[in-house]
PDB file of C-alpha atoms and ligand atoms in Angstrom:
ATOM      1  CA  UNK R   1      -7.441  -2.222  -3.723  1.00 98.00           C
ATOM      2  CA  UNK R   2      -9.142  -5.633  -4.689  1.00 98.00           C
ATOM      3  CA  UNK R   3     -11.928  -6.570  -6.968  1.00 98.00           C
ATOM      4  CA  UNK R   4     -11.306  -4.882 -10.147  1.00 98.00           C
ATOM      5  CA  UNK R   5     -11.264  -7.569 -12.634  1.00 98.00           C
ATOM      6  CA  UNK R   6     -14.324  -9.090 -10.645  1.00 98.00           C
ATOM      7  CA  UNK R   7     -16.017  -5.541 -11.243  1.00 98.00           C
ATOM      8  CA  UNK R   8     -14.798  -5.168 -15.050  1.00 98.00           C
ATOM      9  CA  UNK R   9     -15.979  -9.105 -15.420  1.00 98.00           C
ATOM     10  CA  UNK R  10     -19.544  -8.247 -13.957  1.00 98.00           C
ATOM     11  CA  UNK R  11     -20.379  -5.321 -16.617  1.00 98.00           C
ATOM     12  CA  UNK R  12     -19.244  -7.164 -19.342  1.00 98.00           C
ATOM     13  CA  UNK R  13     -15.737  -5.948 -19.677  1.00 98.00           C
ATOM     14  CA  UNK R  14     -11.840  -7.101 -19.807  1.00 98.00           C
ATOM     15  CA  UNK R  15     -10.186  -7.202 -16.637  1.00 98.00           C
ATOM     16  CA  UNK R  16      -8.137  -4.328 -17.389  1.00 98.00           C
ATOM     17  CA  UNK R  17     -10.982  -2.242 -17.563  1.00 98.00           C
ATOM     18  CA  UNK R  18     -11.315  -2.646 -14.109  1.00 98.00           C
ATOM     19  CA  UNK R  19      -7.693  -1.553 -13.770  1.00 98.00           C
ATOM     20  CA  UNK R  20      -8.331   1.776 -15.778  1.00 98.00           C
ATOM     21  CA  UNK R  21     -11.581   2.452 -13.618  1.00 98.00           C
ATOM     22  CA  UNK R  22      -9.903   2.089 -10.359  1.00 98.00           C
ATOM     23  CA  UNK R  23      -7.284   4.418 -11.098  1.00 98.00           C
ATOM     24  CA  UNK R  24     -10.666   6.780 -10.878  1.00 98.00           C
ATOM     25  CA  UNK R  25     -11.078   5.535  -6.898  1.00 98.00           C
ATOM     26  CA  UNK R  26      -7.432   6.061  -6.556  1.00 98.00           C
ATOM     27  CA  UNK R  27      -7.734  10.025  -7.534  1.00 98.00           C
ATOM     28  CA  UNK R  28     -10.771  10.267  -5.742  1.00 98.00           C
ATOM     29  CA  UNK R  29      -9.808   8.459  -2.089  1.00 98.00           C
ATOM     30  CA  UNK R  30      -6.281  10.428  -2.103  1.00 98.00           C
ATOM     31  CA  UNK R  31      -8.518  13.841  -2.712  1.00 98.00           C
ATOM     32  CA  UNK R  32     -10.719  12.689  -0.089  1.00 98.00           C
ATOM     33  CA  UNK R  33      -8.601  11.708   1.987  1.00 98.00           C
ATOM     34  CA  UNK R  34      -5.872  15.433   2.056  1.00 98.00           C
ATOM     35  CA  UNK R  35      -9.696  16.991   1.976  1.00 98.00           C
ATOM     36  CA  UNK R  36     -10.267  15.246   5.743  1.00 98.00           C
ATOM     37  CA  UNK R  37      -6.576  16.028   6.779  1.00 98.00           C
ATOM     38  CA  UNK R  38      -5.764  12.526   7.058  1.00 98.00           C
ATOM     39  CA  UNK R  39      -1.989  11.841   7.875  1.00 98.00           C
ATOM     40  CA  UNK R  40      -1.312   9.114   5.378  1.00 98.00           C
ATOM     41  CA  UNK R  41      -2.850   6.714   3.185  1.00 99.00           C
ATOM     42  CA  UNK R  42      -1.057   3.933   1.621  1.00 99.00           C
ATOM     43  CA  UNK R  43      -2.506   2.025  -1.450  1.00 99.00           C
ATOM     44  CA  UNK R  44      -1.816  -1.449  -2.298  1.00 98.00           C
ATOM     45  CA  UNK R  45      -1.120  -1.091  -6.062  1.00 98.00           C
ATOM     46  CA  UNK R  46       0.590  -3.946  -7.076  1.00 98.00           C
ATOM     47  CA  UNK R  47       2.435  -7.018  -4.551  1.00 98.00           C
ATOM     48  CA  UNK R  48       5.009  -9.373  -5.235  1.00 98.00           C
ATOM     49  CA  UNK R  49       2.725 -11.979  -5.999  1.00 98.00           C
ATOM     50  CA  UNK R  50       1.106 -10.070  -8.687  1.00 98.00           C
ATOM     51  CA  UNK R  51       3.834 -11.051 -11.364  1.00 98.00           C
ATOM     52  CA  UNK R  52       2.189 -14.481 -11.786  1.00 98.00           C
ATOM     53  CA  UNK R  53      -0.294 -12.370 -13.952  1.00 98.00           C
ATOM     54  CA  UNK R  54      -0.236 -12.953 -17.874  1.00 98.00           C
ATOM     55  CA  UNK R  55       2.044 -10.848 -19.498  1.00 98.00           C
ATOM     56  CA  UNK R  56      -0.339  -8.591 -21.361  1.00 98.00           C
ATOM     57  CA  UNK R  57      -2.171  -7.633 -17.671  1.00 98.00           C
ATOM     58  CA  UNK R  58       1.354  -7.090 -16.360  1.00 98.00           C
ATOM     59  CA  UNK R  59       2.137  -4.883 -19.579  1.00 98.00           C
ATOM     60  CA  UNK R  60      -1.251  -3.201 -18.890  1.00 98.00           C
ATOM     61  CA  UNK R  61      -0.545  -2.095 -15.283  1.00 98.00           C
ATOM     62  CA  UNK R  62       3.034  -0.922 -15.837  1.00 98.00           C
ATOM     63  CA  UNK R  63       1.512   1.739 -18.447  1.00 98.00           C
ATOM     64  CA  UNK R  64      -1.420   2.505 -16.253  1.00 98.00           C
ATOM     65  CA  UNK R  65       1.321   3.085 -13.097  1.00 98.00           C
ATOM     66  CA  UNK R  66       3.856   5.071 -15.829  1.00 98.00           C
ATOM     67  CA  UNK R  67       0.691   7.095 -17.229  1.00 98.00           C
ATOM     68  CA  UNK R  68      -0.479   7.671 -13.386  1.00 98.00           C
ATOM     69  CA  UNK R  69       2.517   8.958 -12.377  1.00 98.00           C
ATOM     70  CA  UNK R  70       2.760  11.985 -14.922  1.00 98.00           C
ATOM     71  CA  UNK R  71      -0.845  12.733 -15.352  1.00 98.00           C
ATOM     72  CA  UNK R  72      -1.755  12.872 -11.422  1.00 98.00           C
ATOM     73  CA  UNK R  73       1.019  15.563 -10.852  1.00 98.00           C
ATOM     74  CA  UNK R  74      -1.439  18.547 -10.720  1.00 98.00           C
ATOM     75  CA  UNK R  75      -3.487  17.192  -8.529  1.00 97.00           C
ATOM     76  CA  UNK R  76      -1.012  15.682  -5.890  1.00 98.00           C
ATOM     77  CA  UNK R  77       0.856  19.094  -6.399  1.00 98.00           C
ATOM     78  CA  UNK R  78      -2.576  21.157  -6.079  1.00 98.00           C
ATOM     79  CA  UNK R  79      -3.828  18.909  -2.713  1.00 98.00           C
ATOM     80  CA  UNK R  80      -0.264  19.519  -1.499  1.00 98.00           C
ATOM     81  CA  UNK R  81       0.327  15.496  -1.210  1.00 98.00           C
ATOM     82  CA  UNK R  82       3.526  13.812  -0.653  1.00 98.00           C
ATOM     83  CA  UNK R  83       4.655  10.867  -2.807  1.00 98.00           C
ATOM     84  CA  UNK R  84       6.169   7.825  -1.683  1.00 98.00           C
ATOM     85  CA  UNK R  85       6.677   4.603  -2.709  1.00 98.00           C
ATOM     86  CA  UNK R  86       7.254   1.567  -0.934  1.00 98.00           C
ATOM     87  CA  UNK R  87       8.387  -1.970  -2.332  1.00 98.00           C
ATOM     88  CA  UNK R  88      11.234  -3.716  -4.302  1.00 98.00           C
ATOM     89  CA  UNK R  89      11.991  -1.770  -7.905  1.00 98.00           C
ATOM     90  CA  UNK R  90      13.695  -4.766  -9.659  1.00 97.00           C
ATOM     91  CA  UNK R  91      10.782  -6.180 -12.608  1.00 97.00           C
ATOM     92  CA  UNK R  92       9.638  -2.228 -12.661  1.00 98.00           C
ATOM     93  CA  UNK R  93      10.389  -1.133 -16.405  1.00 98.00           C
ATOM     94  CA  UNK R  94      12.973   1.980 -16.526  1.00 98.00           C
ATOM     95  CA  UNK R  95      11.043   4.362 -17.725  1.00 98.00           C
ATOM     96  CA  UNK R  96       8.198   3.735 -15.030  1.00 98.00           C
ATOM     97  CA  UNK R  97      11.126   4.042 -12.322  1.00 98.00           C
ATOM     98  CA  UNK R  98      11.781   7.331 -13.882  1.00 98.00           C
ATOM     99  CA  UNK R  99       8.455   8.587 -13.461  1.00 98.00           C
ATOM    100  CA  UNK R 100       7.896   7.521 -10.504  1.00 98.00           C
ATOM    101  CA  UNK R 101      11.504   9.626  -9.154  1.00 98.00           C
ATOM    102  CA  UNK R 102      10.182  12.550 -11.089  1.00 98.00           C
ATOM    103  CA  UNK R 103       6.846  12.309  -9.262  1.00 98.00           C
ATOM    104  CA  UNK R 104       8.724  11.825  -5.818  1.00 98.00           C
ATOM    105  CA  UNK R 105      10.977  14.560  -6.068  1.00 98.00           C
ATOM    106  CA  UNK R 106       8.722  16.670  -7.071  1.00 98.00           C
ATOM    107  CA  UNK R 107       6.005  16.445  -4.454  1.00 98.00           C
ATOM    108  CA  UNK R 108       8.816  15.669  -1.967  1.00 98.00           C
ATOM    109  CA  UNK R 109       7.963  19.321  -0.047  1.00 98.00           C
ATOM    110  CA  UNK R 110       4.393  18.924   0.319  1.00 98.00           C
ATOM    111  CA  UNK R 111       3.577  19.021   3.522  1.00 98.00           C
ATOM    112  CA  UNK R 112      -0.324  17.943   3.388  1.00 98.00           C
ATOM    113  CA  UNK R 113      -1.510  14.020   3.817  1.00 98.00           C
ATOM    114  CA  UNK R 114       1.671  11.625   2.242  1.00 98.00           C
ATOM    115  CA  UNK R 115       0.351   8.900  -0.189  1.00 98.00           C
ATOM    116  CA  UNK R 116       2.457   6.190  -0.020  1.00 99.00           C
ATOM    117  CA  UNK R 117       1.875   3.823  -2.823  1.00 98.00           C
ATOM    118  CA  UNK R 118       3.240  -0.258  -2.194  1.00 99.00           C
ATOM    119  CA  UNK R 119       4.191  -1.462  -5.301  1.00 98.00           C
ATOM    120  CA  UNK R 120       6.125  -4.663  -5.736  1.00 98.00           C
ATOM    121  CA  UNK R 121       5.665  -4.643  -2.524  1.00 98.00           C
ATOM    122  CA  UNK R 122       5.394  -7.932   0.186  1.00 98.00           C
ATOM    123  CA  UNK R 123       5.338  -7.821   3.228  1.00 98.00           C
ATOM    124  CA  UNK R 124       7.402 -10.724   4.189  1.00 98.00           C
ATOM    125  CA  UNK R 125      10.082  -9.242   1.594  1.00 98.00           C
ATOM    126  CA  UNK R 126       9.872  -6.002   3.279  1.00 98.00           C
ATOM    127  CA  UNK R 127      11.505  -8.154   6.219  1.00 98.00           C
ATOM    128  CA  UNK R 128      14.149 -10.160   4.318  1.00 98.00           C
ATOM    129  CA  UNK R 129      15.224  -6.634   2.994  1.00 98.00           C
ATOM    130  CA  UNK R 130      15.126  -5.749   6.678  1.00 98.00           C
ATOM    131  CA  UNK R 131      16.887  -8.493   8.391  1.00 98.00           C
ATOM    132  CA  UNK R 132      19.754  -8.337   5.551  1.00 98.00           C
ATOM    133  CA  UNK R 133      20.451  -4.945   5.929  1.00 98.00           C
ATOM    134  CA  UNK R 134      20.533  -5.542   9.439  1.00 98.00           C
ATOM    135  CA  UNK R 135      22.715  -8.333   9.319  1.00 98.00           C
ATOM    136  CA  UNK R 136      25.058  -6.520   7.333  1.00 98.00           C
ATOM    137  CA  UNK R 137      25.461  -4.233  10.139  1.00 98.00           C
ATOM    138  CA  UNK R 138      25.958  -6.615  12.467  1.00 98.00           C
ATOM    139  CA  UNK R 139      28.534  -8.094  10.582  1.00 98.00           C
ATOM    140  CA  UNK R 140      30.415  -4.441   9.886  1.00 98.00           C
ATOM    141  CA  UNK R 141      30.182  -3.456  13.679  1.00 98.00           C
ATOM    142  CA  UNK R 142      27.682  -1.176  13.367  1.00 98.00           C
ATOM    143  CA  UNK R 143      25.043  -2.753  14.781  1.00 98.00           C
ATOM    144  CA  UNK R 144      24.835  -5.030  18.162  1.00 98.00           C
ATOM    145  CA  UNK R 145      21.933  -7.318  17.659  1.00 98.00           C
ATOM    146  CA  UNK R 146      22.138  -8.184  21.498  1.00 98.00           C
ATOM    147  CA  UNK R 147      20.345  -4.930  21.716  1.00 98.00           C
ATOM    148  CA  UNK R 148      18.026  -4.637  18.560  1.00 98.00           C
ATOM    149  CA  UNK R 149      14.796  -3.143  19.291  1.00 98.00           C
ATOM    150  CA  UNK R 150      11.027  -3.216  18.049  1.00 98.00           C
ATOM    151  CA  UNK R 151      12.073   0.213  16.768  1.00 98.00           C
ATOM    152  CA  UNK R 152      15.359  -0.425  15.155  1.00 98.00           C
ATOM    153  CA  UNK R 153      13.450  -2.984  13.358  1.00 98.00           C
ATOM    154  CA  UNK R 154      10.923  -0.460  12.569  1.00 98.00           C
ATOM    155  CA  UNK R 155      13.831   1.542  11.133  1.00 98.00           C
ATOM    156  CA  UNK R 156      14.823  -0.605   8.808  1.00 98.00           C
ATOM    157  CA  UNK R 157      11.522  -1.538   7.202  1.00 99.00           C
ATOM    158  CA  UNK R 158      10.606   0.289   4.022  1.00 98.00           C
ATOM    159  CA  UNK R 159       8.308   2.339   5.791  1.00 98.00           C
ATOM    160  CA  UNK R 160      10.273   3.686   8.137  1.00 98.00           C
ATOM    161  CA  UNK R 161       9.494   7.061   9.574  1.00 98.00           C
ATOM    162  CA  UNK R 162       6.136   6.847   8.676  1.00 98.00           C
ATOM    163  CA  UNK R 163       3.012   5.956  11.249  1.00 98.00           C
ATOM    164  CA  UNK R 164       1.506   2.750  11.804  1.00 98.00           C
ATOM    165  CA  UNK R 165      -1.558   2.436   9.707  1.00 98.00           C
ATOM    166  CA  UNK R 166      -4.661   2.880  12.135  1.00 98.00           C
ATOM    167  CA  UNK R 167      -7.519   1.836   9.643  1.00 98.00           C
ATOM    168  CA  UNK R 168      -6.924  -1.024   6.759  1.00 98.00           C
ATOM    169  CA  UNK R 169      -9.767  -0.838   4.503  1.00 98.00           C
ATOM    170  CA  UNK R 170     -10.445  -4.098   2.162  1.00 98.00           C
ATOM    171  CA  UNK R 171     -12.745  -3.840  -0.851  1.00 98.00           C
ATOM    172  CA  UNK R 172     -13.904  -6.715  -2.721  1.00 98.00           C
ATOM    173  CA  UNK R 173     -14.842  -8.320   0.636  1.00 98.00           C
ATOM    174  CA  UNK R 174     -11.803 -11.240   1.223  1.00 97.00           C
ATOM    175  CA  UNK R 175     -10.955 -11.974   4.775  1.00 98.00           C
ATOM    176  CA  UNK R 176      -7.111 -11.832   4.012  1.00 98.00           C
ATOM    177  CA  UNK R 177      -4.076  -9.526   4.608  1.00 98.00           C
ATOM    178  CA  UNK R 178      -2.463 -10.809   1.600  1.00 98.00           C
ATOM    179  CA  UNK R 179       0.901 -10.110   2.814  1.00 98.00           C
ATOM    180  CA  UNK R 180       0.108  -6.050   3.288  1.00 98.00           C
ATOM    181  CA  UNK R 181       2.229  -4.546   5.819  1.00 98.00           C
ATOM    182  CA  UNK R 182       2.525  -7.589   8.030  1.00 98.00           C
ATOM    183  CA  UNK R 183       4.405  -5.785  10.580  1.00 98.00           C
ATOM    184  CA  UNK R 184       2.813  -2.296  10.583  1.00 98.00           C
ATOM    185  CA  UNK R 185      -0.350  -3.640  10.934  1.00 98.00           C
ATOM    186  CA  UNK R 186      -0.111  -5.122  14.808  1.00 98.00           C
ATOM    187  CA  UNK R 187      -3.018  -2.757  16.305  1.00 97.00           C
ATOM    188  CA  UNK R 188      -4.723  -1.469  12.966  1.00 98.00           C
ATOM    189  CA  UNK R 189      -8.691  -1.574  12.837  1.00 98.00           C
ATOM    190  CA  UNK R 190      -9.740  -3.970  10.137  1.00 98.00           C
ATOM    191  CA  UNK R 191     -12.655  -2.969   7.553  1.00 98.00           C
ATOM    192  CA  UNK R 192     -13.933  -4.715   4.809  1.00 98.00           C
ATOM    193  CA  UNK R 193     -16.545  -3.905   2.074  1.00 98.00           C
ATOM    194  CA  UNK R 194     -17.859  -5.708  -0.640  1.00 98.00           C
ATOM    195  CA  UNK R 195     -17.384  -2.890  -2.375  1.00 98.00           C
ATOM    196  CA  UNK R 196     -14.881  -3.433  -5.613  1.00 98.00           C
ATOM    197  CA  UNK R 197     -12.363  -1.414  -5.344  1.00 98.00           C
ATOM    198  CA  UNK R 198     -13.673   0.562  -9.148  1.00 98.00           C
ATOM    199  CA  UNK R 199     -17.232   0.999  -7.367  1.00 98.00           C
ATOM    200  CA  UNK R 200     -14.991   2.709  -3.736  1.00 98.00           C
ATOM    201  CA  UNK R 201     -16.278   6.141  -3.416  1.00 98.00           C
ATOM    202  CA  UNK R 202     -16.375   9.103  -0.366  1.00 98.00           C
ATOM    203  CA  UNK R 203     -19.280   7.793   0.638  1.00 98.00           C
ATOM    204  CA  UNK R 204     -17.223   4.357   1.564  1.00 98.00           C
ATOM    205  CA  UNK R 205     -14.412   5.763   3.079  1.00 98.00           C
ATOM    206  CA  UNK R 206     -16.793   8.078   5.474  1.00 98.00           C
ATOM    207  CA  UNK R 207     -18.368   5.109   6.593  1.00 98.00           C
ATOM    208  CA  UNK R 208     -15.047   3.075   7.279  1.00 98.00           C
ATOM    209  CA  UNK R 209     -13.878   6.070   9.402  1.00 98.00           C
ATOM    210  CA  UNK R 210     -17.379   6.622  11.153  1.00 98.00           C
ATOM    211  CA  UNK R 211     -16.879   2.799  12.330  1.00 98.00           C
ATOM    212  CA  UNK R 212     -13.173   3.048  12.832  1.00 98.00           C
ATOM    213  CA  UNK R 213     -14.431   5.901  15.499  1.00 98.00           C
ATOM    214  CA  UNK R 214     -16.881   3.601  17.377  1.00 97.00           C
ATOM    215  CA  UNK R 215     -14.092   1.097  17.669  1.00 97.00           C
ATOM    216  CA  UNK R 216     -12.715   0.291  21.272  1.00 95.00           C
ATOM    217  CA  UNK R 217      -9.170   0.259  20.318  1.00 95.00           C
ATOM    218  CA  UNK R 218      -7.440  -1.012  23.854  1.00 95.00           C
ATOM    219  CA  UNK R 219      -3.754  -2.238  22.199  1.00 95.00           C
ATOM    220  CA  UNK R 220      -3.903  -5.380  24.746  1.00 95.00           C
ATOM    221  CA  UNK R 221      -4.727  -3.030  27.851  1.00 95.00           C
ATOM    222  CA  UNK R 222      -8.109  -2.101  29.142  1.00 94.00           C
ATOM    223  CA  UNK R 223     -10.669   0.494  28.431  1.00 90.00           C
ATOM    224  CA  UNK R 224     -11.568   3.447  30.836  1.00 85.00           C
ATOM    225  CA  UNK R 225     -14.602   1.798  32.252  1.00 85.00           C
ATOM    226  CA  UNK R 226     -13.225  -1.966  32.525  1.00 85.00           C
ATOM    227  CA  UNK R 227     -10.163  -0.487  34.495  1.00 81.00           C
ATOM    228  CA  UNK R 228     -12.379   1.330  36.888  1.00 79.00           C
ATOM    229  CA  UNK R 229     -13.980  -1.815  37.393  1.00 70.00           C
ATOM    230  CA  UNK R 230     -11.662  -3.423  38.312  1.00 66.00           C
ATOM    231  CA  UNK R 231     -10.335  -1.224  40.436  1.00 59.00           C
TER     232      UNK R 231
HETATM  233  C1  IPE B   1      -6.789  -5.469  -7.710  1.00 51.32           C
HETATM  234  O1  IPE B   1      -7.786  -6.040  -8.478  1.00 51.32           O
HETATM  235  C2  IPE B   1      -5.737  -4.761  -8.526  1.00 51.32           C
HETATM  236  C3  IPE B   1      -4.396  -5.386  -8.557  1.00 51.32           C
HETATM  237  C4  IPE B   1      -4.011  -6.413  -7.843  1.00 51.32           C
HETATM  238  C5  IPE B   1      -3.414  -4.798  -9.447  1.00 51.32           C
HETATM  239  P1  IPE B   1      -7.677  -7.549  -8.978  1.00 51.32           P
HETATM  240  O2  IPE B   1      -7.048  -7.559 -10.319  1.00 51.32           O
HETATM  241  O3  IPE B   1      -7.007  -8.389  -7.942  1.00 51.32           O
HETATM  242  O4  IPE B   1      -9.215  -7.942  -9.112  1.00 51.32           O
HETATM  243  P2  IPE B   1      -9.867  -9.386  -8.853  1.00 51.32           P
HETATM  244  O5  IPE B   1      -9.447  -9.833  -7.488  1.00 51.32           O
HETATM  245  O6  IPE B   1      -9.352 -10.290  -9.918  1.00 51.32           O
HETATM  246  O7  IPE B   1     -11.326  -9.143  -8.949  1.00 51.32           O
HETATM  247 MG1   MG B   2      -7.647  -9.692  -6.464  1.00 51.32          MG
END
C-alpha cells in the first residue's frame, strides 16, 4: 500500500491525510476481495523500515492501526474474514497489541477469505526470526539441519500455513519489493499501478486479476503448447 503521502501531498494535504484515506481502500479491497471468494489477501501496513519516520507520523499510524482494529470488527465479523497478523510486535504500543489480540481472537473462526495484515514486518527479519528458531532446534536435538527442507523452512516463517501469494499488487507505481515477503513471493505475478494506494478502488483490483488471468504462469517448466512442440 504505497503512495499515500504522495496522494495527500498532491490535493493539498498533510501526509497523514493520506494515511486516514487509505484506511478507506483498506475496507474496501478486503470487502472486495471476501465478495470474489479470494483465499487471502495480505496488506503491507507498516515494515521495519518505516520507524525512520518522524515521530508524530509514527504516533499517527499507531492510532490509525489501534482505531482500525476496533472499529473494522463488524465488518470483518459480517464478511466472515479471518485476522492475522504477521511481523515483529516489539516498538508496537501495548494497547495497540491489545487490540490487535482482541481483533484476532475474535475473528479467529471465520472461515471466509483471511486478511493477513504485515506490520513491523521485513522480510529479511522474517528469516533471521526463522533461521534462529531453527537453530535453536538444532542445537536442542530437535531438529537435524542435514535434512531441512524448502518446507520446514516454510514452517518456520511467520506465515506459515498460509498460501503463497499468487498476485502482488503495487500502487504508487515503484519497481521494488521493498523487502515484502521475500521468500513467499518466488512464483507470484507482479502488478503495478500508478494508482496511490488512497485513489485503489474495485475497479483496480478487477483489472489486476483480469491480467493476472492472461498471465502464462509456467513456475520454470513449459506451457501446454511449447511442450507439445517440443515433443
Ligand atoms: C504507504 O504510503 C503507507 C505506509 C508506508 C505506512 P507512504 O507513506 O509510503 O506514501 P509515499 O510513498 O510517501 O507517497
Ligand atoms: Mg512510500
Amino acid at each position: 500500500m504505497d503512495g499515500n503521502g504522495r496522494w495527500a501531498q498532491r490535493q493539498g494535504l498533510p501526509r497523514v491525510e493520506g494515511h486516514r484515506r487509505g484506511v478507506a481502500s483498506v475496507r474496501r479491497t478486503t470487502e472486495e476481495c471476501a465478495r470474489l471468494g479470494i483465499e487471502q489477501l495480505t496488506l503491507y501496513c507498516l515494515s521495519s523500515e518505516n520507524w525512520k519516520r518522524p515521530q508524530y507520523e509514527l504516533d499517527f499510524l499507531m492510532h490509525l492501526l489501534e482505531q482500525y482494529m476496533i472499529e473494522e470488527r463488524s465488518t470483518i465479523m459480517a464478511n466472515n474474514i479471518q485476522v492475522r497478523i504477521i511481523g515483529r510486535r516489539d516498538g508496537i504500543p501495548e494497547q495497540v497489541q491489545h487490540e490487535m489480540d482482541r481483533t484476532i481472537e475474535l475473528s479467529a473462526a471465520n472461515t471466509g477469505t483471511t486478511l493477513c495484515l504485515a506490520i513491523n514486518y521485513g522480510g529479511r527479519g522474517e528469516m533471521v526470526d526463522a533461521v534462529r528458531k531453527m537453530a535453536s532446534e538444532a542445537a536442542a536435538g530437535t531438529l537435524d539441519p542435514a535434512s531441512i527442507t524448502e518446507d520446514d523452512i516454510a514452517a518456520h516463517l511467520y506465515t506459515a500455513g498460509m498460501p503463497d501469494p499468487d498476485l502482488l499488487i503495487r500502487t504508487a507505481g515503484e519497481m521494488r519489493i521493498s523487502n515484502f515477503l521475500l521468500w513467499q513471493i518466488s512464483y507470484a505475478e507482479l502488478w503495478v499501478t500508478q494508482q496511490c494506494w488512497p485513489e485503489f478502488c474495485e475497479e483496480t483490483l478487477h483489472q489486476a486479476i483480469r491480467d493476472f488471468a492472461g498471465r502464462d504462469r509456467r513456475f520454470g517448466g513449459l506451457n501446454a503448447d511449447s511442450a507439445e512442440g517440443a515433443t
